[in-house]
Each structure stands twice: as structure tokens, then as C-alpha cells.
PDB file of C-alpha atoms in Angstrom:
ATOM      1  CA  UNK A   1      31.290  33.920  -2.788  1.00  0.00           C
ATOM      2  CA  UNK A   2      32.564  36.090  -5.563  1.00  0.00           C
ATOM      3  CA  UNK A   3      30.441  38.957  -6.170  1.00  0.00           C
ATOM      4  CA  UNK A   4      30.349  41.413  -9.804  1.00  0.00           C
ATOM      5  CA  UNK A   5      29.677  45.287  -9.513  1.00  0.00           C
ATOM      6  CA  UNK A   6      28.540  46.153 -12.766  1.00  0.00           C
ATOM      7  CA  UNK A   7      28.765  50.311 -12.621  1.00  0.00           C
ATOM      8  CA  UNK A   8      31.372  50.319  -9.896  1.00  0.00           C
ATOM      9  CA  UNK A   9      33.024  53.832 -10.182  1.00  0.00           C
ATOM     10  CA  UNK A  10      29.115  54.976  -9.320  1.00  0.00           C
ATOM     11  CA  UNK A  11      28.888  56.536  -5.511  1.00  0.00           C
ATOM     12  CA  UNK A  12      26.777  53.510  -4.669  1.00  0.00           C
ATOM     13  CA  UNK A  13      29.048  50.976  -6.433  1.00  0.00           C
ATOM     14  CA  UNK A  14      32.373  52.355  -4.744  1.00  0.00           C
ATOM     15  CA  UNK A  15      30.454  52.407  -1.259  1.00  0.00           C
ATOM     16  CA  UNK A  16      29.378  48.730  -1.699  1.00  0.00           C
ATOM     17  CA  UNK A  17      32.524  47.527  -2.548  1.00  0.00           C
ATOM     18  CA  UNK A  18      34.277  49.016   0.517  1.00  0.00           C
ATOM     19  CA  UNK A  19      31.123  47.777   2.774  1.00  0.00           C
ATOM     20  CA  UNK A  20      31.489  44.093   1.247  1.00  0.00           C
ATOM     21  CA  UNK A  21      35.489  44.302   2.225  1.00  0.00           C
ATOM     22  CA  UNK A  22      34.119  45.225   5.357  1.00  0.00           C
ATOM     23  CA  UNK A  23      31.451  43.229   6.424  1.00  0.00           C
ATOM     24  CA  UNK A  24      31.871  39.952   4.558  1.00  0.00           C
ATOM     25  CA  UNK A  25      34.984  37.589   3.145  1.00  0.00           C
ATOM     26  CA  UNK A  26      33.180  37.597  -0.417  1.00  0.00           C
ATOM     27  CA  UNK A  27      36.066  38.400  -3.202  1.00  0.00           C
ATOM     28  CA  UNK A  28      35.082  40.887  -5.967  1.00  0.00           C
ATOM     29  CA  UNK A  29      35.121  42.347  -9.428  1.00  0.00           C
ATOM     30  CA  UNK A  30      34.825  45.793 -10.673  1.00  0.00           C
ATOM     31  CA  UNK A  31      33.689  46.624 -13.262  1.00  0.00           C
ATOM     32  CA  UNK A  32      33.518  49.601 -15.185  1.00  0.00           C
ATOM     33  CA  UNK A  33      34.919  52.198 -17.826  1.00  0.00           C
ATOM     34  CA  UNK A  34      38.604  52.934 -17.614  1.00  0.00           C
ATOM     35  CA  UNK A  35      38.471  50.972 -14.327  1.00  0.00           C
ATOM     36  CA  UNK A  36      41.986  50.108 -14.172  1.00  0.00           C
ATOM     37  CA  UNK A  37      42.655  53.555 -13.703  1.00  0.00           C
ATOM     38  CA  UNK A  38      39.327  54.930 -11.446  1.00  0.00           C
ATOM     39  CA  UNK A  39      39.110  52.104  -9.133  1.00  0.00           C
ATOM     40  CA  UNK A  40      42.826  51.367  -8.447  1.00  0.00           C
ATOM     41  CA  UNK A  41      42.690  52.441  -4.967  1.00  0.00           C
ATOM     42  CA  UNK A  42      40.541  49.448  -4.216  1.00  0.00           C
ATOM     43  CA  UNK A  43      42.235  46.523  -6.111  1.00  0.00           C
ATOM     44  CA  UNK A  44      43.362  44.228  -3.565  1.00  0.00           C
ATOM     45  CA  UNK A  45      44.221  40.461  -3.216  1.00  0.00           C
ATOM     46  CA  UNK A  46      40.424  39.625  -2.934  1.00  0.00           C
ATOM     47  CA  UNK A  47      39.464  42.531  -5.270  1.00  0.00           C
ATOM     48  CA  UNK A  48      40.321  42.853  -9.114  1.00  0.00           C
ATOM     49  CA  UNK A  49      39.447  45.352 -11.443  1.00  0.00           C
ATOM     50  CA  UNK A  50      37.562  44.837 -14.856  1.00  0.00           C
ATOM     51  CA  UNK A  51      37.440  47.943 -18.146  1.00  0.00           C
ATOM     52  CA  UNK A  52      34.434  47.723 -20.011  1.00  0.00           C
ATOM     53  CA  UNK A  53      30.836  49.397 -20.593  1.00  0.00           C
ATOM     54  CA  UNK A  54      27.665  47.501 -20.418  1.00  0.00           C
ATOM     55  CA  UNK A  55      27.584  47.165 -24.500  1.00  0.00           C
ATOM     56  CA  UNK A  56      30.650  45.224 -24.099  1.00  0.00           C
ATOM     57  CA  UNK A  57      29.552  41.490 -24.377  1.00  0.00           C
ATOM     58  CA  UNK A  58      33.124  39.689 -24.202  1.00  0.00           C
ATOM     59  CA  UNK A  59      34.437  41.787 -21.535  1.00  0.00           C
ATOM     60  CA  UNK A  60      31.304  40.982 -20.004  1.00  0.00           C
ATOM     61  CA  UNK A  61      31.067  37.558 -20.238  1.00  0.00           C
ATOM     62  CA  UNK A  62      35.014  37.378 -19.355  1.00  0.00           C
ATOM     63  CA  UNK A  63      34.378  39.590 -16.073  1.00  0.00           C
ATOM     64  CA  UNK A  64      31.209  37.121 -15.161  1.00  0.00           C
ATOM     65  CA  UNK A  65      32.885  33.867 -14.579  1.00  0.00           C
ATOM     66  CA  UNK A  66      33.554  32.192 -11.791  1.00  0.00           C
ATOM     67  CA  UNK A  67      31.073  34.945 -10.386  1.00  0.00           C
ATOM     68  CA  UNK A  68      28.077  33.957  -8.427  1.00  0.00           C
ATOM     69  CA  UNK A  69      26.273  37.245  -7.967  1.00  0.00           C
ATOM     70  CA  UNK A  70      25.985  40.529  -9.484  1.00  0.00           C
ATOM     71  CA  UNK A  71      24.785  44.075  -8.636  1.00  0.00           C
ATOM     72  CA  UNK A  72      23.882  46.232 -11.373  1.00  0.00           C
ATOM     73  CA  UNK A  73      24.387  49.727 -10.792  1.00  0.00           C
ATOM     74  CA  UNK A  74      22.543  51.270 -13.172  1.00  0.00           C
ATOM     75  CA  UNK A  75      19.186  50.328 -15.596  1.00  0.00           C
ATOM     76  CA  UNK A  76      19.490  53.460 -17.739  1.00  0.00           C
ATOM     77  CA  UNK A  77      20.949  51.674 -21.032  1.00  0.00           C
ATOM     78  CA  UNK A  78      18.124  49.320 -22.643  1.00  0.00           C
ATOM     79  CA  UNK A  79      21.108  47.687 -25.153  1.00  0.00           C
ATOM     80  CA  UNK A  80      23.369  47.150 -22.095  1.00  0.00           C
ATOM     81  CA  UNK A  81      20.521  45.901 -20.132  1.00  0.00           C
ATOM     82  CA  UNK A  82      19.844  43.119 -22.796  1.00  0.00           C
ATOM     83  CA  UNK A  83      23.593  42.629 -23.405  1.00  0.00           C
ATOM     84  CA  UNK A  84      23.995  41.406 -19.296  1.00  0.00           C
ATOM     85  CA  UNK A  85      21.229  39.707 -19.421  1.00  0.00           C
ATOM     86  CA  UNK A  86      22.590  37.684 -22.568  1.00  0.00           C
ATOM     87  CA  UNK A  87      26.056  37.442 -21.152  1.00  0.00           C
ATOM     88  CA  UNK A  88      24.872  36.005 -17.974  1.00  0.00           C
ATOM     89  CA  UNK A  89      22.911  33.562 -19.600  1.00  0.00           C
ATOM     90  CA  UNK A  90      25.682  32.422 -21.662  1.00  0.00           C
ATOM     91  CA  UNK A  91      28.000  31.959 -18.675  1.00  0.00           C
ATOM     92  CA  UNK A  92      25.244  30.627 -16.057  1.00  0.00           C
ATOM     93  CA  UNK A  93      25.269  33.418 -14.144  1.00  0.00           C
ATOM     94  CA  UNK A  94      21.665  33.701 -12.288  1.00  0.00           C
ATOM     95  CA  UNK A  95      21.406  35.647  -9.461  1.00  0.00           C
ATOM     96  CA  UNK A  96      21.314  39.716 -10.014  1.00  0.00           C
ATOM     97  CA  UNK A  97      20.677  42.800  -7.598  1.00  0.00           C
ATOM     98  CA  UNK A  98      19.480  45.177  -9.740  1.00  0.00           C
ATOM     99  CA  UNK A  99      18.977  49.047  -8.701  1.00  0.00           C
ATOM    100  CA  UNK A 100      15.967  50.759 -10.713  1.00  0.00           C
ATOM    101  CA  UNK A 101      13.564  53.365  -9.845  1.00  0.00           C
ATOM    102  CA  UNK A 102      10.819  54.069  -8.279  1.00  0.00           C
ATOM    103  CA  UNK A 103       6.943  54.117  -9.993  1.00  0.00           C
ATOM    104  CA  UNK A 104       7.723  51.792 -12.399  1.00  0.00           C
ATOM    105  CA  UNK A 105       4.505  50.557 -11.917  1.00  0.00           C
ATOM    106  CA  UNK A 106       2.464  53.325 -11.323  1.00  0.00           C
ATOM    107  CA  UNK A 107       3.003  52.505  -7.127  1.00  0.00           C
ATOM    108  CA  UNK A 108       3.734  55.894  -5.349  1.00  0.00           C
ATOM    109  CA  UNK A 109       0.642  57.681  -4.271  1.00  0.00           C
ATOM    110  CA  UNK A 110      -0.594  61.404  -3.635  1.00  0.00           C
ATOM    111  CA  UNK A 111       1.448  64.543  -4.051  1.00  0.00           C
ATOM    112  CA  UNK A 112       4.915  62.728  -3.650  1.00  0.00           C
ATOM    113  CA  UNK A 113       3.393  60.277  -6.841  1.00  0.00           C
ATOM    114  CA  UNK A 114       2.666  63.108  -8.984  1.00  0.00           C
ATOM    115  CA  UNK A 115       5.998  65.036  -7.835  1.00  0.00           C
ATOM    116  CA  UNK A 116       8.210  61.859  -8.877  1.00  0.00           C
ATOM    117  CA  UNK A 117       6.548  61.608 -12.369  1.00  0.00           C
ATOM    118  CA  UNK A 118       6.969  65.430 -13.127  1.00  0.00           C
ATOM    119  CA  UNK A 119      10.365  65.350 -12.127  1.00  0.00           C
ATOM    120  CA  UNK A 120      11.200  61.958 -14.205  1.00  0.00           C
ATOM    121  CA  UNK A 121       9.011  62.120 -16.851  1.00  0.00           C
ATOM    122  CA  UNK A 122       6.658  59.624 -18.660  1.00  0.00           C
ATOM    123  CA  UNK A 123       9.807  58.307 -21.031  1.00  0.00           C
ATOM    124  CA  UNK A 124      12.332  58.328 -17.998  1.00  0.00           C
ATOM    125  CA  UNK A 125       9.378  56.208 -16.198  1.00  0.00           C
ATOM    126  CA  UNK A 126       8.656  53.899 -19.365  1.00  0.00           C
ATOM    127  CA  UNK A 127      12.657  53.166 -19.962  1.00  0.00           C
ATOM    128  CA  UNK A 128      13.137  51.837 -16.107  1.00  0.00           C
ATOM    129  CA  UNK A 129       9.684  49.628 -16.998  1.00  0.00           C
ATOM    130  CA  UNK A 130      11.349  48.526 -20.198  1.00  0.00           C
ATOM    131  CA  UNK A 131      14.689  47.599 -18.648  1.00  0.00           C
ATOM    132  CA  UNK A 132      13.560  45.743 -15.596  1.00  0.00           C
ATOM    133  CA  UNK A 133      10.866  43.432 -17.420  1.00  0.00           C
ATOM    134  CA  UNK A 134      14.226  42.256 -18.959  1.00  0.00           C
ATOM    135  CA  UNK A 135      15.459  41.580 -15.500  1.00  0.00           C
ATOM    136  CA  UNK A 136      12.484  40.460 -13.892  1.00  0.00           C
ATOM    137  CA  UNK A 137      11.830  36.877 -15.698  1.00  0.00           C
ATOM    138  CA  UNK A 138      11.125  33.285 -14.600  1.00  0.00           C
ATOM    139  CA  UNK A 139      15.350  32.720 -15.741  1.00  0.00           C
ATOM    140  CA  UNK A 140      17.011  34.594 -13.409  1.00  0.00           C
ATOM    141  CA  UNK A 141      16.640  34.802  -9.377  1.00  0.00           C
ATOM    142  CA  UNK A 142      16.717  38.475  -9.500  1.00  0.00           C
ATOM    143  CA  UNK A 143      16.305  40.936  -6.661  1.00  0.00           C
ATOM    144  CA  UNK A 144      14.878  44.480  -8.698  1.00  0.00           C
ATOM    145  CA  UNK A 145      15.520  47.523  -6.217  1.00  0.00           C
ATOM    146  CA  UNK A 146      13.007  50.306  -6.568  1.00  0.00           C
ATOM    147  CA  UNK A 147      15.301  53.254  -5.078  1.00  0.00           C
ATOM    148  CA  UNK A 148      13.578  56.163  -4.307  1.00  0.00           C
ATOM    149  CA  UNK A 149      15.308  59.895  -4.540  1.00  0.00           C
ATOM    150  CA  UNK A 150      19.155  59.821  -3.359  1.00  0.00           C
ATOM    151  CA  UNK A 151      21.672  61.722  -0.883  1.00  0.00           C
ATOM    152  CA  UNK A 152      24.570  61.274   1.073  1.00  0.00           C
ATOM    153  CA  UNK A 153      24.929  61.047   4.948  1.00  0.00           C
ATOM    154  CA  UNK A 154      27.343  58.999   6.118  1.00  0.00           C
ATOM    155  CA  UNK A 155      26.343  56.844   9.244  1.00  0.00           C
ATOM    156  CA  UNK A 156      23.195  56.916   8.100  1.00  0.00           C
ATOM    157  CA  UNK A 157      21.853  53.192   6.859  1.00  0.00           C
ATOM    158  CA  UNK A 158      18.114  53.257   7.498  1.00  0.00           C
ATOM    159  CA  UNK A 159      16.076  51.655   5.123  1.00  0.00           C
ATOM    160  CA  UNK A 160      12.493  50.734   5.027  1.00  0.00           C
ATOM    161  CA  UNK A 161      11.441  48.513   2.557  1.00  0.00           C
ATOM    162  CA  UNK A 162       7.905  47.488   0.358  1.00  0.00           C
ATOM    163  CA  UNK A 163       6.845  44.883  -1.789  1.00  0.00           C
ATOM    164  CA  UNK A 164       5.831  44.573  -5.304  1.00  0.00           C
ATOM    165  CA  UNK A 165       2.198  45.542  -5.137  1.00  0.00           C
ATOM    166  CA  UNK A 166       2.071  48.008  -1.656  1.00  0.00           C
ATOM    167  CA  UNK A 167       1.841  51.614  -1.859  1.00  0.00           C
ATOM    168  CA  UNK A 168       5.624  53.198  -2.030  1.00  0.00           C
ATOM    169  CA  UNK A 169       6.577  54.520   0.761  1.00  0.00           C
ATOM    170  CA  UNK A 170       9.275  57.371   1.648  1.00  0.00           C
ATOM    171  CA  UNK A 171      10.550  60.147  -0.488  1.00  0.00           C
ATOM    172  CA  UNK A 172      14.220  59.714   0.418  1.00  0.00           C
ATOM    173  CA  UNK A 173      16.794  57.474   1.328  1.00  0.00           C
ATOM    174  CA  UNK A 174      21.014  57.404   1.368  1.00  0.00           C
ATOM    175  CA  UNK A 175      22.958  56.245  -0.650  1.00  0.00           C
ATOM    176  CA  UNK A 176      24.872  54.507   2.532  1.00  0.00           C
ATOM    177  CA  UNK A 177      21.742  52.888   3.339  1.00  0.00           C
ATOM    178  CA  UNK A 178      21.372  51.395   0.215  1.00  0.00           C
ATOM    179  CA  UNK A 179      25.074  49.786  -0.244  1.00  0.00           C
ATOM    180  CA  UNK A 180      24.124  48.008   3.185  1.00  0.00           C
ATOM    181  CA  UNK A 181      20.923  47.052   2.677  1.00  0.00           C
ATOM    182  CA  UNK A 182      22.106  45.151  -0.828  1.00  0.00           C
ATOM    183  CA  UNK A 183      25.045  43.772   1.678  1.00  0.00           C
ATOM    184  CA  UNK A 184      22.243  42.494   3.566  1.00  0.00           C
ATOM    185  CA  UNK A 185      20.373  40.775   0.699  1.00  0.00           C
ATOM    186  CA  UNK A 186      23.825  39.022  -0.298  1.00  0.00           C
ATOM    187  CA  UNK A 187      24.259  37.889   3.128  1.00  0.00           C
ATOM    188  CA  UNK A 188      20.959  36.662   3.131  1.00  0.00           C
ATOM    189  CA  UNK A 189      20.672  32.571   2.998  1.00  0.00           C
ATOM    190  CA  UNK A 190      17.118  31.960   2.838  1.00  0.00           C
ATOM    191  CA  UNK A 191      16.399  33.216  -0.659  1.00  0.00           C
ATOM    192  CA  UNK A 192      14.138  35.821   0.489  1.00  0.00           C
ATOM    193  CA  UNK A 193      14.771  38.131  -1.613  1.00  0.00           C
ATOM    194  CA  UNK A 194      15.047  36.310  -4.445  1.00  0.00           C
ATOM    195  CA  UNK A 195      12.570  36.998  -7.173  1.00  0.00           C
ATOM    196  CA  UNK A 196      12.056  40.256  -5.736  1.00  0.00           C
ATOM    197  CA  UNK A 197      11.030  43.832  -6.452  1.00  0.00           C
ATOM    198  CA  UNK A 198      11.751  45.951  -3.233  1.00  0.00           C
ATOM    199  CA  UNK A 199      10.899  49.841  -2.626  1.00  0.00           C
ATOM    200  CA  UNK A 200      13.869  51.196  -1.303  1.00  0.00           C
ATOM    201  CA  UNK A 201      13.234  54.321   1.395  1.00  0.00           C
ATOM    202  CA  UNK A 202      14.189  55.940   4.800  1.00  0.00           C
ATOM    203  CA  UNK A 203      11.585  55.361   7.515  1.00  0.00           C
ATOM    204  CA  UNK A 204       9.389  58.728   8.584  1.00  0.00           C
ATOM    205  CA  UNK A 205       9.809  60.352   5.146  1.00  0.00           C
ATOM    206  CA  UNK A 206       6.849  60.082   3.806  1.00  0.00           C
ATOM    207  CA  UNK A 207       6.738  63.470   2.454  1.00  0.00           C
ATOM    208  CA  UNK A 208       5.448  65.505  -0.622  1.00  0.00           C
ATOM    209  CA  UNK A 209       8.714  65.517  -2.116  1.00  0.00           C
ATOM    210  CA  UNK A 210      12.652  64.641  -0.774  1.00  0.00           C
ATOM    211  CA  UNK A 211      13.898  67.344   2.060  1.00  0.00           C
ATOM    212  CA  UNK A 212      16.926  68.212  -0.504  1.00  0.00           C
ATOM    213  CA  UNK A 213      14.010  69.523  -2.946  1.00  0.00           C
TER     214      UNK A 213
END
């Protein structure tokens, strides 16, 4: 399987990338700004390196073929949102991991709820809506992560997971945790996680707010 990081000089992109070389044969493709440059320390015989932003539509549709999966590091960009999803459609690219956030549809409850939307705001909130109901359609066999708030500690890969349409649950969870558990979903044969949207937490921390805050 040949797999596309889209955002791969992000903490979580770099980690997945070395976790995939790990744990699984798959080759690879980087992709980023400057990436050439940034990511040379990974480029290997099984992984090459592709320049470009997500408002690049050639280099994207050049870095997408041959691919069959991508992970999408980042949802902030509406135009680079709509410019993957139209590059993948013109190569036949389907299947995308894509990492949002969490409350995108009004799912985390209490004092944690109310902490997550005062800290991202209503138009931080409506942007993540606006770039995942691109994502989220009947054309693509998407898998939408809903990460909640993010640190490091390595060794650490606990995740706990909840479906589209349970309460969130968990105010934390690594960033290690989350390059293994999309490891997981690409390893995955049975499709199910496909046409997906997963909250994305550490077990016991269901708290009022993260423990960095």
C-alpha cells in the first residue's frame, strides 16, 4: 500500500511516518512546504518527499498517484480543503484519514463542552464544520478524526474512541497515541472505519478541561 501525508512536517505527520516505517511495509509520500529540505532525514527507498501547500492542485494531483490512502494533517484551510478533495477526485483517489476537531457538532457535554468552545471560538468551531462536510460525503470512504486537546508523552498510545452521535469523551490525548491509532485504522481490513467520524481521547480524562490547562 502506498500511503500520502498531506501536512507531514506537522508533529503528528513526522510521528506517523516514522510509526508506518515501523510497524507496516506500506511505502510513502510526504508532503509538505519546502519538504525537500524539512523532511530529508526521512526520505528513504520506500519514502519520497513531495514540496507543495494544500492550494497547490498539480503538485497535488502529481503527489496523489499511484497512492491509495491519505492522511490529512490539518482541516484549517477551507480552499485547500476543497482543492484535495478535487484533486483526489480527479486522480481516483478515495480513501482519506482526516484529523479535525472536536464539537463540530455540538457533541462535548458539561463544563469541558463549554471550556472547548471558549477556548476555540464559535468561527474556529464553524470552519472545522465547514471543512469536514467537504470530507464527509457519499464519494469518498473517509475516516473524519475528532481530536480532542493535544500533548506529547512519548510511550504513551492510549486512545479511547466515540462515534458520531455519543457524548465526547476525554479532554486530552497524545499526539503518540494518535499517529498509532491512524496506523491502526490503515491496518485495518474490514472497512470499519470507513465512513467514519471518530472522537479521539485518552481513557480516564474526562475532566473539566486538559491537565496542561
Amino acid at each position: 500500500m502506498k500511503i500520502l501525508i498531506l501536512g507531514a512536517a506537522g508533529q503528528i505527520g513526522r510521528m506517523l511516518a516514522k510509526d508506518l516505517i515501523e510497524q507496516t511495509e506500506n511505502d510513502l509520500v510526504l508532503y509538505a512546504r519546502n519538504a525537500s529540505n524539512r523532511l530529508k532525514d526521512l526520505a528513504s527507498e520506500r519514502v519520497s518527499l513531495a514540496n507543495g501547500d494544500f492550494s497547490d492542485y498539480a503538485h497535488l494531483v502529481d503527489a496523489m498517484k499511484g497512492v491509495d490512502a491519505i492522511y490529512l494533517n490539518d482541516m484549517n484551510d477551507k480552499k485547500g480543503v476543497e482543492t484535495i478533495v478535487k484533486a483526489m477526485k480527479a486522480v481516483g483517489v478515495k480513501r482519506i484519514i482526516a484529523a479535525s476537531i472536536l464539537g463540530i457538532y455540538d457533541e462535548v457535554p458539561g463544563a469541558f463542552g463549554d471550556w472547548n468552545r471558549r477556548m476555540v471560538g464559535d468561527r474556529g468551531i464553524q470552519l472545522h464544520k465547514d471543512t469536514v462536510a467537504l470530507v464527509e460525503t457519499p464519494e469518498l470512504d473517509y475516516t473524519i478524526l475528532r481530536l480532542t486537546w493535544l500533548y506529547n508523552q512519548p510511550g504513551n498510545c492510549k486512545y479511547h474512541l466515540t462515534n458520531k452521535g455519543e457524548p465526547f469523551q476525554g479532554a486530552q490525548v497524545t499526539r503518540q497515541a494518535v499517529s498509532q491509532l491512524i496506523v491502526d485504522i490503515l491496518k485495518d481490513q474490514g472497512g470499519k472505519y470507513i465512513k467514519s467520524s471518530i472522537g479521539v481521547s485518552e481513557p480516564d480524562t474526562n475532566w473539566d478541561k486538559p491537565s496542561f490547562y
